[in-house]
Coordinates of C-alpha atoms in Angstrom, one line a residue:
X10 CA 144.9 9.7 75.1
X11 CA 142.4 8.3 73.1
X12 CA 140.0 7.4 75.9
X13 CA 140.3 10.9 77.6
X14 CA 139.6 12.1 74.2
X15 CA 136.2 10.0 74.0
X16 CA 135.5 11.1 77.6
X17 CA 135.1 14.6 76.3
X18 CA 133.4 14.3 72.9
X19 CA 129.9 15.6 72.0
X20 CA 127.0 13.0 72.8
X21 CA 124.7 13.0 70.1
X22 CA 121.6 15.7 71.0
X23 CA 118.1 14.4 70.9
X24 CA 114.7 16.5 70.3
X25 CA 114.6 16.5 74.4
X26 CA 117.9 18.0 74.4
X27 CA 117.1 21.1 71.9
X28 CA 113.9 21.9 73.8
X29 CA 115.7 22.4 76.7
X30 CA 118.1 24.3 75.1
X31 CA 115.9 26.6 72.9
X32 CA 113.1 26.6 75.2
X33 CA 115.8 27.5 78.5
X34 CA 117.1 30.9 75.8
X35 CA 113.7 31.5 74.9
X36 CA 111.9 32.3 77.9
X37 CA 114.8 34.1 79.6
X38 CA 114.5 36.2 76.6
X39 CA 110.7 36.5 76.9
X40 CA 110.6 37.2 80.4
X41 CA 113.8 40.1 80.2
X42 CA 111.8 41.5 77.8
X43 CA 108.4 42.3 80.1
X44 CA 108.4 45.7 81.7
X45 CA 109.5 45.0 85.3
X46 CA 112.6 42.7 84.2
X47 CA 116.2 43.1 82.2
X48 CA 118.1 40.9 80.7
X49 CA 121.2 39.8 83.1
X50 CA 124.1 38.5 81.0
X51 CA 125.6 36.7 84.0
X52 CA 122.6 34.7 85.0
X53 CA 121.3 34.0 81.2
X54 CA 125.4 32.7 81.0
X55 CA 125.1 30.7 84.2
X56 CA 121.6 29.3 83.0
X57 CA 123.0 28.2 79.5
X58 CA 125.7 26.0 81.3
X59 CA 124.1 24.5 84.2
X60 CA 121.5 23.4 80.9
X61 CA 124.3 21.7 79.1
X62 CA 125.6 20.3 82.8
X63 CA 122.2 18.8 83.4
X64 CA 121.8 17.4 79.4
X65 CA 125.6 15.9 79.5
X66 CA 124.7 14.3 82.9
X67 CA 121.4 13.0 82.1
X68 CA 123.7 10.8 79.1
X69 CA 126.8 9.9 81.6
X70 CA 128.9 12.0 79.6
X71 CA 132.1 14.0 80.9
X72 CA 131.5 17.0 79.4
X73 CA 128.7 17.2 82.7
X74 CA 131.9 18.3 84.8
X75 CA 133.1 21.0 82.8
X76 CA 129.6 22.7 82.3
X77 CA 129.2 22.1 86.4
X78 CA 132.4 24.1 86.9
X79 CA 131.3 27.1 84.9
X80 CA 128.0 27.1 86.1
X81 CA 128.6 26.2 89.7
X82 CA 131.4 29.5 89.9
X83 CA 128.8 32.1 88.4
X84 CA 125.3 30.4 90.3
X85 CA 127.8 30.9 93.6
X86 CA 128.8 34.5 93.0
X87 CA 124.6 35.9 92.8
X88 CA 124.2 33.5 95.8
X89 CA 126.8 35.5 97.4
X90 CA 125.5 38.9 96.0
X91 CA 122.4 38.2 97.1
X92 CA 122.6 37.0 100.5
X93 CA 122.0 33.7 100.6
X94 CA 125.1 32.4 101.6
X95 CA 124.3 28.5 102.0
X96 CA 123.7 28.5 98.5
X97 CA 126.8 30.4 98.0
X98 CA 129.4 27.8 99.8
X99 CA 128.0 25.2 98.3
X100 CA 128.6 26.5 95.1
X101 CA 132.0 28.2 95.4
X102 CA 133.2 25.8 97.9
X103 CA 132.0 22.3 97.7
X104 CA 130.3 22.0 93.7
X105 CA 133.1 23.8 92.2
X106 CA 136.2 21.2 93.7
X107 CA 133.3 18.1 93.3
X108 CA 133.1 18.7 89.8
X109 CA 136.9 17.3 89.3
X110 CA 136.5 14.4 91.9
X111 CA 133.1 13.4 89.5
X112 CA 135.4 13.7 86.5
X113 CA 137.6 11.2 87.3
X114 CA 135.0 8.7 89.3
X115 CA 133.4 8.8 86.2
X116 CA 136.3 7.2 83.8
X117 CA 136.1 4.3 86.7
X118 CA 132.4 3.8 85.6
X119 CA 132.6 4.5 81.5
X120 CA 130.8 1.8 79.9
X121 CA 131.8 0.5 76.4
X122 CA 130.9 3.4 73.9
X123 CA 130.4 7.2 74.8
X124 CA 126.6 6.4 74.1
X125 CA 126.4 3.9 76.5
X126 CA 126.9 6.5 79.0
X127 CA 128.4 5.1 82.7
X128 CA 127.5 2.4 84.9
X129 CA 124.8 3.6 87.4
X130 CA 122.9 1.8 90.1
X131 CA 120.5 2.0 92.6
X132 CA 121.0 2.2 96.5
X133 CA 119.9 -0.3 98.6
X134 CA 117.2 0.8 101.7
X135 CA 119.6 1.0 104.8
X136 CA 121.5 3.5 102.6
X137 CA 118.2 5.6 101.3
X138 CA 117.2 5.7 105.3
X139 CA 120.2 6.2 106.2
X140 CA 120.3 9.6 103.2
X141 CA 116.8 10.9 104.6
X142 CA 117.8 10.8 108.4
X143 CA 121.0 12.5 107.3
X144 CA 119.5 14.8 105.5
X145 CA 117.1 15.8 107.8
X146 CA 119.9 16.1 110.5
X147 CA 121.6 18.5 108.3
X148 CA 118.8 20.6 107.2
X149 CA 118.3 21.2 110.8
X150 CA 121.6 22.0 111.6
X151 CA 122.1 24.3 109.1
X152 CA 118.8 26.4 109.7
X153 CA 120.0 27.1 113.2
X154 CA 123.3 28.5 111.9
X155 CA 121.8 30.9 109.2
X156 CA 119.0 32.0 111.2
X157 CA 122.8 33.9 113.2
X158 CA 123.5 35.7 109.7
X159 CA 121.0 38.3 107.6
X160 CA 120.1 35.3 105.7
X161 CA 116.3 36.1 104.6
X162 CA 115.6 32.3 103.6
X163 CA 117.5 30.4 106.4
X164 CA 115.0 26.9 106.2
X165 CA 114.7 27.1 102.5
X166 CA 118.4 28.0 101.7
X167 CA 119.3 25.0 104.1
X168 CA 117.4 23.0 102.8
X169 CA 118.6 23.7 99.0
X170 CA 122.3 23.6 100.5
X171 CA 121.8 20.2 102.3
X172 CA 119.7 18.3 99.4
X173 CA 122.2 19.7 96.7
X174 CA 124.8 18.2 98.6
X175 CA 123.5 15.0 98.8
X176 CA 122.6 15.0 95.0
X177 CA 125.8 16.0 94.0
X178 CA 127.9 13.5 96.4
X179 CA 125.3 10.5 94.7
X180 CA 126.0 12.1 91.2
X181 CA 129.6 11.4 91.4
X182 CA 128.9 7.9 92.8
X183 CA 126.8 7.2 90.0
X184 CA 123.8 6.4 92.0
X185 CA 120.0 6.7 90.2
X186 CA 118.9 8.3 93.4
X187 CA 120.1 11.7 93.1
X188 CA 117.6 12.8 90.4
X189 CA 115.3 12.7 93.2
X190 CA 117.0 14.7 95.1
X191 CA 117.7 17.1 92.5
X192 CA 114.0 17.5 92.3
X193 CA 113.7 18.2 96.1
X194 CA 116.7 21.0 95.3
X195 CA 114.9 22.0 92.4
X196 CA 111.4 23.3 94.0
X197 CA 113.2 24.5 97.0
X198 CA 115.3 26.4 94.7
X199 CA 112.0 27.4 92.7
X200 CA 110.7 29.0 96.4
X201 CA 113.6 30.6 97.3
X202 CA 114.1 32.6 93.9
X203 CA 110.2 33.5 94.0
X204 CA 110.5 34.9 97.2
X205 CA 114.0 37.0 96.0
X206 CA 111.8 37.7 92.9
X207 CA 109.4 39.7 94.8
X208 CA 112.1 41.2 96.8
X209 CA 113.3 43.2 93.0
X210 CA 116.7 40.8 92.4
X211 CA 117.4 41.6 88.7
X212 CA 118.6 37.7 87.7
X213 CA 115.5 36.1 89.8
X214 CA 113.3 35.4 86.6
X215 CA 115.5 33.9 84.8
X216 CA 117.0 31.9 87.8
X217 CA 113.1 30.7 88.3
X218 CA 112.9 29.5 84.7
X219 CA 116.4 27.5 85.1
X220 CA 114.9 25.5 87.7
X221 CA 111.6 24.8 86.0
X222 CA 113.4 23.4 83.1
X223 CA 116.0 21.3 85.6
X224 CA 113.0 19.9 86.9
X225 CA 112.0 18.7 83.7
X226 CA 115.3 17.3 83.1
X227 CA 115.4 15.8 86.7
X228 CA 112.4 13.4 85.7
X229 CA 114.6 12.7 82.6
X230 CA 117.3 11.7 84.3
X231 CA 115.7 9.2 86.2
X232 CA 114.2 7.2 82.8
X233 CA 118.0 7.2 81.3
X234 CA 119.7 6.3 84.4
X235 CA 117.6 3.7 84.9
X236 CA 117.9 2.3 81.6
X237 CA 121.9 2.3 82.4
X238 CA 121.6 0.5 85.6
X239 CA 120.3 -2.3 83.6
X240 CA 123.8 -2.6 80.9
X241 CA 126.5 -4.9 81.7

């Protein structure tokens, strides 16, 4: 009881942390406020957790899981409203059960104190070749299937669906790797709401800002989880 009790307490919030935080509420207010945009609760709700998701993870904390659920359900119902339904199964049906499996692969990996975060590591080079021909494969594969549906992004939203997979399958293995391809899901994801921006969806500003500040965070990630690879 005690340890699933340190698995979900608060890690302590550095200066990074509150500037994503403030800075995330900030420009979503900014931007709902120009002439041609609203403010859209549900995106603005789904933006403020995927945040926390992406702060809790970058510090091997638990609390990453719970965020991810909340975030993943909502990011996967606008996917679905707005057509771009790779986006949508990945979030609905493969982020959304992955957030439990990562919850408990990550008690196998906790390291001595809640600030010490989890054990991480790095892949060796037959497995990162073996991720990039894999991933390739897939983005193919998936392109070809959407380009069948109404789907007005079929390359990009494959290739947001395929690398998100990846990144997510190597979060919850605790490799260092998937910040990189979190920043490959990130600018794809940056396109593919520019394009739906032009196209009048209400939530695509704020959706846009989300992903500049996960990219941010992304490069974050890779400095911390590095640093954790090195502990014992």
């Amino acid at each position: 009881m005690e340890k699933q009790e340190r698995l979900l307490s608060l890690p302590h919030f550095t200066w990074w942390d509150w500037f994503l935080i403030a800075g995330f509420i900030i420009m979503s207010l900014v931007v709902s406020m120009l002439p041609q945009n609203s403010f859209n609760a549900l995106s603005f709700t789904a933006g403020v957790f995927s945040i926390l998701c992406i702060i809790f993870g970058c510090k091997g904390n638990s609390l990453n899981f719970v965020c991810g659920l909340i975030g993943s359900a909502i990011q996967g119902y606008m996917a679905l409203k707005s057509g771009l339904y790779a986006n949508a199964v990945l979030f609905l049906l493969y982020n959304v059960p992955m957030q439990f499996i990562g919850f408990f692969q990550w008690r196998k990996r906790r390291l001595q104190t809640e600030e010490d975060g989890i054990r991480t590591r790095w892949m060796n080079w037959w497995q990162r070749v073996l991720l990039v021909v894999l991933s390739v494969a897939a983005v193919w594969t998936v392109s070809l299937i959407l380009r069948g549906t109404d789907d007005p992004q079929p390359v990009s939203d494959a290739m947001a669906m395929t690398a998100a997979v990846g990144a997510q399958l190597l979060l919850t293995l605790a490799f260092v790797e998937q910040w990189f391809m979190w920043l490959v899901v990130n600018g794809t994801q940056l396109v593919m709401w520019s394009i739906a921006m032009t196209r009048g969806v209400p939530y695509a500003p704020i959706m846009m800002i989300q992903y500049v500040f996960y990219t941010m965070n992304s490069i974050y990630g890779i400095i911390l989880w590095s640093r954790m690879s090195k502990k014992i």
